[in-house]
Amino acid sequence: MNEPSLPRPAMGASDFRELRQLGSLYVDKTPFVARVLDDPAKVILLPRPRRFGKTTNLSTLRWFLGRSAEDLTGLFSDLKVWESPAARGHFQKYPVIYLTLKDVKNKTWEGCFAAVAELLAVLYNEHRYLLPGLDPEAAEIFTAILHRRAAPAQCEAALLRLSQHLHHHHGERVVILLDEYDSPLHTAFTSGYFDDAVDFFRSFLSAALKDNEHLFKSVLTGILRIARESIFSGLNNLSVYSLLDADFATDFGFTEQEVLDLLLRLRSARKMEDLRRWYNGYDFGGHVIYNPWSVLSALSRDRDPLQPYWVNTASDEMIRELLFRFGGGEEGEGEALLRGDGVRYPIVQDTVLRDIYREPDALWSFLLFTGYLKAEDVAVEVSGNEGRMMGTLKVPNLEVGTVFAGLFRGWLQKGVGGERRLQELSTALLRGDLEIFQEGLERLLLESASFLDGSNNKVKMPPEHVYQAFILGLLVHMQPRYLVRSNRESGHGRYDVMVCPREAGLPGAVLELKVRKKGETLQSALGAAKKQLLACDYAAELRANGASPIQQVAVAFDGKKVLVGTP
């Protein structure tokens, strides 16, 4: 007798009904439905990193709560939500408005508005059975939206109007589910029409969600909590549950037990300790969470070596630019993250996109809430009369660690001309061949011209930060034989950069960086760096570690120009 076929992960499928009808692998997250219904808030915002199950959970709500001529009991009867009599009392009871903005990623405001108008037309077409029951004025507006010729003000009120029509027709208040609400705002910010987008979506959301008597419940998902730009201005019935909160903590991503159950269900040869090392480490409300996309990808390819999956599902352009604008941080934060250490920083829950390019605090919080870091030991720390939420931020797992390592390595290899040139550059530094070393640095600065361009209206990046980013790249390249450190005490002060061998007898280097100030020459800036190397004896730590020979290197910057020398 043939054994029944095992369910397989349906990669890319996120519709709950489709997953269940096809018999695809499904991890039971339906307690999420009961938690939404039990929550006293009328409007719930659930920001989570991409591909952590947001769309599937919203789809589950849609098919559980939504009115339908078809009895969908079979989709839920063997799942946990069916064990709740209170939740079953809401089954297939409400008219549902379901809208996803995940693909609204247009480069202009005109394109963005047209995309939203198209989505509204499709949504209204789904409910065009309402038309015969509308008065002439309402029917005219309904038809204008249906045929994509509505005015902006009519589109802004589209969800409110539709909820009103549905309530009157069905006699039940409406559920509004909005997936990836912030996707258009990310594109608007990077494409230069952020203010137009914020103005529209503020009115669009507030009209539907604020004081809407036709609304029973609304759930919004996205990546970030964008509140201080007044997207949710005046919305006093909104509850936000971020990945730091205990509520809804296990509804997104997989728990340890869920991954163990998957291994058993699929009879997978994968080892749990390998999956832990690669894909867990996230801390959602005190629970250890695995990246669901990567776990399912690994289990669907269980004969292949484990590798990054989640990090390859989206462009890292914005992350790349942010990291190199700040050069890994003034205090060596990038270096600490690559070593696996933590950095203590304020956690800013309300993301202000404009601040990401100006304030390091906003950068590190952005990396936390987008899934590139995790937070440990989160607590409110009081200083004087001010309290701030602080957390120790770390790289969560090996998969994300490859992102940071790859960003630095790839950027450097591109800047200096590939792997061979990178090897030559690091060898030149340790041998004291300053001519070749200077040539490589100059090539890197030319490649990084956009970061140093004074006309950039987001932030001016100090040249020392570019150089620190370069050293972080060397850290990746030179492991495991070397440690690369920055801003540490040695001798009589704090050096800028040190390349320290892990074994005695290997060469080491310490570097002092200077930027040419107004009124001085590049040569004089270099001279000051040389004097500081000698006066502070930064090479003391290298001597203590048995480095030989020791290279003391002074580097002076002036925009895209660099000058290197030794005392």
mmCIF file of C-alpha atoms in Angstrom, residues 34-252:
data_model
loop_
_atom_site.group_PDB
_atom_site.id
_atom_site.type_symbol
_atom_site.label_atom_id
_atom_site.label_comp_id
_atom_site.label_asym_id
_atom_site.label_seq_id
_atom_site.Cartn_x
_atom_site.Cartn_y
_atom_site.Cartn_z
ATOM 1 C CA ALA A 34 -9.608 34.779 18.197
ATOM 2 C CA ARG A 35 -7.024 37.238 19.528
ATOM 3 C CA VAL A 36 -8.153 39.911 17.067
ATOM 4 C CA LEU A 37 -11.780 39.395 18.044
ATOM 5 C CA ASP A 38 -10.952 39.495 21.774
ATOM 6 C CA ASP A 39 -8.921 42.682 21.502
ATOM 7 C CA PRO A 40 -10.939 45.714 22.655
ATOM 8 C CA ALA A 41 -9.400 48.008 20.054
ATOM 9 C CA LYS A 42 -11.478 48.781 17.004
ATOM 10 C CA VAL A 43 -8.383 49.301 14.840
ATOM 11 C CA ILE A 44 -5.255 47.162 15.240
ATOM 12 C CA LEU A 45 -1.895 47.829 13.582
ATOM 13 C CA LEU A 46 0.557 44.916 13.443
ATOM 14 C CA PRO A 47 3.955 45.923 12.007
ATOM 15 C CA ARG A 48 6.298 43.007 11.248
ATOM 16 C CA PRO A 49 9.238 42.346 8.912
ATOM 17 C CA ARG A 50 8.451 41.262 5.373
ATOM 18 C CA ARG A 51 7.541 37.618 4.702
ATOM 19 C CA PHE A 52 6.723 36.828 8.317
ATOM 20 C CA GLY A 53 3.134 35.741 7.563
ATOM 21 C CA LYS A 54 1.265 39.053 7.590
ATOM 22 C CA THR A 55 -0.627 38.459 4.345
ATOM 23 C CA THR A 56 -1.602 34.890 5.242
ATOM 24 C CA ASN A 57 -2.928 35.984 8.627
ATOM 25 C CA LEU A 58 -5.007 38.767 7.097
ATOM 26 C CA SER A 59 -6.283 36.317 4.501
ATOM 27 C CA THR A 60 -7.268 33.942 7.318
ATOM 28 C CA LEU A 61 -9.293 36.732 8.911
ATOM 29 C CA ARG A 62 -10.887 37.492 5.560
ATOM 30 C CA TRP A 63 -12.150 33.962 4.976
ATOM 31 C CA PHE A 64 -13.193 33.377 8.585
ATOM 32 C CA LEU A 65 -15.123 36.610 9.112
ATOM 33 C CA GLY A 66 -16.291 37.360 5.579
ATOM 34 C CA ARG A 67 -19.851 36.763 4.422
ATOM 35 C CA SER A 68 -20.101 34.231 1.627
ATOM 36 C CA ALA A 69 -22.763 32.201 -0.133
ATOM 37 C CA GLU A 70 -20.391 29.246 0.236
ATOM 38 C CA ASP A 71 -20.040 27.432 3.556
ATOM 39 C CA LEU A 72 -16.327 27.518 4.423
ATOM 40 C CA THR A 73 -16.567 25.421 7.584
ATOM 41 C CA GLY A 74 -14.314 22.784 6.044
ATOM 42 C CA LEU A 75 -11.417 25.244 5.880
ATOM 43 C CA PHE A 76 -11.421 25.737 9.652
ATOM 44 C CA SER A 77 -13.109 22.814 11.380
ATOM 45 C CA ASP A 78 -9.844 20.971 12.170
ATOM 46 C CA LEU A 79 -7.941 24.087 13.231
ATOM 47 C CA LYS A 80 -7.487 25.674 16.655
ATOM 48 C CA VAL A 81 -9.815 28.630 16.120
ATOM 49 C CA TRP A 82 -12.737 26.229 15.785
ATOM 50 C CA GLU A 83 -12.229 25.239 19.411
ATOM 51 C CA SER A 84 -13.346 28.734 20.473
ATOM 52 C CA PRO A 85 -17.152 29.085 20.707
ATOM 53 C CA ALA A 86 -16.755 32.861 20.988
ATOM 54 C CA ALA A 87 -14.788 33.043 17.728
ATOM 55 C CA ARG A 88 -17.227 30.720 15.934
ATOM 56 C CA GLY A 89 -19.980 33.201 16.777
ATOM 57 C CA HIS A 90 -18.356 35.581 14.291
ATOM 58 C CA PHE A 91 -17.841 33.014 11.516
ATOM 59 C CA GLN A 92 -18.841 34.309 8.055
ATOM 60 C CA LYS A 93 -20.819 37.136 9.664
ATOM 61 C CA TYR A 94 -19.395 40.394 8.293
ATOM 62 C CA PRO A 95 -18.976 42.124 4.967
ATOM 63 C CA VAL A 96 -15.208 42.433 4.474
ATOM 64 C CA ILE A 97 -13.178 45.054 2.637
ATOM 65 C CA TYR A 98 -9.780 43.542 1.826
ATOM 66 C CA LEU A 99 -7.091 45.655 0.201
ATOM 67 C CA THR A 100 -3.368 45.144 -0.236
ATOM 68 C CA LEU A 101 -1.002 47.986 -1.092
ATOM 69 C CA LYS A 102 2.094 45.799 -1.371
ATOM 70 C CA ASP A 103 2.553 46.418 -5.097
ATOM 71 C CA VAL A 104 2.032 50.186 -5.033
ATOM 72 C CA LYS A 105 5.669 51.032 -5.698
ATOM 73 C CA ASN A 106 5.533 53.674 -8.400
ATOM 74 C CA LYS A 107 8.309 56.167 -9.065
ATOM 75 C CA THR A 108 6.020 59.213 -9.336
ATOM 76 C CA TRP A 109 3.044 60.499 -7.373
ATOM 77 C CA GLU A 110 0.917 60.374 -10.527
ATOM 78 C CA GLY A 111 1.781 56.697 -10.957
ATOM 79 C CA CYS A 112 1.089 56.004 -7.284
ATOM 80 C CA PHE A 113 -2.335 57.631 -7.404
ATOM 81 C CA ALA A 114 -3.203 55.753 -10.609
ATOM 82 C CA ALA A 115 -2.215 52.474 -8.951
ATOM 83 C CA VAL A 116 -4.427 53.184 -5.941
ATOM 84 C CA ALA A 117 -7.305 54.178 -8.240
ATOM 85 C CA GLU A 118 -6.884 50.837 -10.039
ATOM 86 C CA LEU A 119 -7.008 48.909 -6.760
ATOM 87 C CA LEU A 120 -10.138 50.789 -5.713
ATOM 88 C CA ALA A 121 -11.763 50.032 -9.077
ATOM 89 C CA VAL A 122 -11.112 46.322 -8.599
ATOM 90 C CA LEU A 123 -12.416 46.504 -5.025
ATOM 91 C CA TYR A 124 -15.587 48.324 -6.072
ATOM 92 C CA ASN A 125 -16.138 45.867 -8.917
ATOM 93 C CA GLU A 126 -16.114 43.077 -6.334
ATOM 94 C CA HIS A 127 -19.072 44.802 -4.680
ATOM 95 C CA ARG A 128 -20.845 46.223 -7.730
ATOM 96 C CA TYR A 129 -23.999 44.347 -6.687
ATOM 97 C CA LEU A 130 -24.508 47.343 -4.382
ATOM 98 C CA LEU A 131 -25.112 49.760 -7.271
ATOM 99 C CA PRO A 132 -28.866 49.181 -7.809
ATOM 100 C CA GLY A 133 -29.595 50.073 -4.196
ATOM 101 C CA LEU A 134 -27.744 53.415 -4.168
ATOM 102 C CA ASP A 135 -29.220 56.869 -4.554
ATOM 103 C CA PRO A 136 -28.227 58.766 -7.729
ATOM 104 C CA GLU A 137 -25.396 60.787 -6.115
ATOM 105 C CA ALA A 138 -23.858 57.763 -4.397
ATOM 106 C CA ALA A 139 -24.231 55.711 -7.584
ATOM 107 C CA GLU A 140 -22.440 58.418 -9.569
ATOM 108 C CA ILE A 141 -19.444 58.395 -7.227
ATOM 109 C CA PHE A 142 -19.460 54.583 -7.106
ATOM 110 C CA THR A 143 -19.419 54.481 -10.914
ATOM 111 C CA ALA A 144 -16.636 57.070 -11.117
ATOM 112 C CA ILE A 145 -14.429 54.935 -8.849
ATOM 113 C CA LEU A 146 -15.421 51.812 -10.744
ATOM 114 C CA HIS A 147 -14.325 53.396 -14.044
ATOM 115 C CA ARG A 148 -11.138 54.986 -12.670
ATOM 116 C CA ARG A 149 -12.226 58.591 -13.189
ATOM 117 C CA ALA A 150 -12.855 59.592 -9.582
ATOM 118 C CA ALA A 151 -11.366 62.798 -8.197
ATOM 119 C CA PRO A 152 -8.685 62.532 -5.500
ATOM 120 C CA ALA A 153 -11.151 63.573 -2.779
ATOM 121 C CA GLN A 154 -13.531 60.811 -3.877
ATOM 122 C CA CYS A 155 -10.738 58.258 -3.733
ATOM 123 C CA GLU A 156 -9.733 59.464 -0.276
ATOM 124 C CA ALA A 157 -13.266 58.697 0.963
ATOM 125 C CA ALA A 158 -13.608 55.460 -1.021
ATOM 126 C CA LEU A 159 -13.212 53.028 1.887
ATOM 127 C CA LEU A 160 -15.546 55.044 4.102
ATOM 128 C CA ARG A 161 -18.247 55.158 1.414
ATOM 129 C CA LEU A 162 -17.928 51.464 0.616
ATOM 130 C CA SER A 163 -18.210 50.533 4.305
ATOM 131 C CA GLN A 164 -21.373 52.631 4.536
ATOM 132 C CA HIS A 165 -22.928 50.943 1.505
ATOM 133 C CA LEU A 166 -22.006 47.454 2.747
ATOM 134 C CA HIS A 167 -23.384 48.128 6.230
ATOM 135 C CA HIS A 168 -26.708 49.344 4.860
ATOM 136 C CA HIS A 169 -26.997 46.437 2.442
ATOM 137 C CA HIS A 170 -26.059 43.587 4.794
ATOM 138 C CA GLY A 171 -27.207 44.981 8.107
ATOM 139 C CA GLU A 172 -23.834 44.216 9.698
ATOM 140 C CA ARG A 173 -20.908 46.500 10.326
ATOM 141 C CA VAL A 174 -17.832 46.050 8.198
ATOM 142 C CA VAL A 175 -14.376 44.539 8.685
ATOM 143 C CA ILE A 176 -11.576 46.437 6.896
ATOM 144 C CA LEU A 177 -8.337 44.550 6.297
ATOM 145 C CA LEU A 178 -5.448 46.535 4.864
ATOM 146 C CA ASP A 179 -2.236 44.696 4.026
ATOM 147 C CA GLU A 180 1.183 46.417 3.718
ATOM 148 C CA TYR A 181 -0.295 49.844 4.377
ATOM 149 C CA ASP A 182 3.155 51.477 4.417
ATOM 150 C CA SER A 183 4.500 50.036 1.155
ATOM 151 C CA PRO A 184 3.580 53.135 -0.934
ATOM 152 C CA LEU A 185 5.197 55.396 1.673
ATOM 153 C CA HIS A 186 8.573 53.667 1.451
ATOM 154 C CA THR A 187 8.643 54.130 -2.316
ATOM 155 C CA ALA A 188 7.333 57.686 -2.037
ATOM 156 C CA PHE A 189 10.149 58.556 0.351
ATOM 157 C CA THR A 190 12.918 57.173 -1.857
ATOM 158 C CA SER A 191 11.320 58.577 -5.039
ATOM 159 C CA GLY A 192 10.809 62.141 -3.816
ATOM 160 C CA TYR A 193 7.024 62.529 -3.483
ATOM 161 C CA PHE A 194 6.666 61.668 0.198
ATOM 162 C CA ASP A 195 4.584 64.712 1.180
ATOM 163 C CA ASP A 196 1.993 64.059 -1.542
ATOM 164 C CA ALA A 197 1.699 60.424 -0.486
ATOM 165 C CA VAL A 198 1.389 61.238 3.219
ATOM 166 C CA ASP A 199 -1.333 63.830 2.550
ATOM 167 C CA PHE A 200 -3.377 61.353 0.517
ATOM 168 C CA PHE A 201 -3.000 58.293 2.722
ATOM 169 C CA ARG A 202 -3.641 60.299 5.900
ATOM 170 C CA SER A 203 -7.065 61.254 4.534
ATOM 171 C CA PHE A 204 -7.617 57.801 2.992
ATOM 172 C CA LEU A 205 -7.027 55.973 6.292
ATOM 173 C CA SER A 206 -8.543 58.516 8.668
ATOM 174 C CA ALA A 207 -11.801 58.680 6.705
ATOM 175 C CA ALA A 208 -12.250 54.905 6.939
ATOM 176 C CA LEU A 209 -10.918 54.253 10.426
ATOM 177 C CA LYS A 210 -11.642 57.339 12.554
ATOM 178 C CA ASP A 211 -15.143 57.595 14.030
ATOM 179 C CA ASN A 212 -16.572 55.337 11.317
ATOM 180 C CA GLU A 213 -19.910 54.092 12.698
ATOM 181 C CA HIS A 214 -20.040 51.441 9.969
ATOM 182 C CA LEU A 215 -16.812 49.779 11.128
ATOM 183 C CA PHE A 216 -16.777 46.654 13.309
ATOM 184 C CA LYS A 217 -13.057 45.958 13.276
ATOM 185 C CA SER A 218 -10.010 46.845 11.193
ATOM 186 C CA VAL A 219 -6.596 45.210 11.063
ATOM 187 C CA LEU A 220 -3.638 46.778 9.285
ATOM 188 C CA THR A 221 -0.275 45.207 8.634
ATOM 189 C CA GLY A 222 2.960 46.732 7.432
ATOM 190 C CA ILE A 223 6.655 46.738 8.115
ATOM 191 C CA LEU A 224 6.949 49.944 10.135
ATOM 192 C CA ARG A 225 4.853 51.956 12.533
ATOM 193 C CA ILE A 226 4.725 55.265 10.703
ATOM 194 C CA ALA A 227 2.808 57.411 13.147
ATOM 195 C CA ARG A 228 4.699 60.632 13.789
ATOM 196 C CA GLU A 229 4.229 61.699 10.185
ATOM 197 C CA SER A 230 0.547 61.921 11.240
ATOM 198 C CA ILE A 231 -0.617 59.061 9.042
ATOM 199 C CA PHE A 232 -2.917 58.116 11.925
ATOM 200 C CA SER A 233 -3.487 61.657 13.157
ATOM 201 C CA GLY A 234 -6.348 61.804 15.636
ATOM 202 C CA LEU A 235 -7.071 58.070 15.442
ATOM 203 C CA ASN A 236 -7.816 57.419 19.111
ATOM 204 C CA ASN A 237 -9.178 53.894 18.624
ATOM 205 C CA LEU A 238 -5.889 52.456 17.321
ATOM 206 C CA SER A 239 -3.799 49.839 19.143
ATOM 207 C CA VAL A 240 -0.305 49.095 17.851
ATOM 208 C CA TYR A 241 1.440 45.819 18.653
ATOM 209 C CA SER A 242 5.036 45.822 17.464
ATOM 210 C CA LEU A 243 7.454 42.909 17.577
ATOM 211 C CA LEU A 244 8.464 44.101 21.061
ATOM 212 C CA ASP A 245 4.994 43.452 22.500
ATOM 213 C CA ALA A 246 3.841 40.184 24.076
ATOM 214 C CA ASP A 247 0.403 40.398 22.449
ATOM 215 C CA PHE A 248 0.326 38.695 19.023
ATOM 216 C CA ALA A 249 4.001 37.759 19.561
ATOM 217 C CA THR A 250 3.717 34.182 18.270
ATOM 218 C CA ASP A 251 1.265 34.893 15.440
ATOM 219 C CA PHE A 252 3.986 35.914 13.003
#
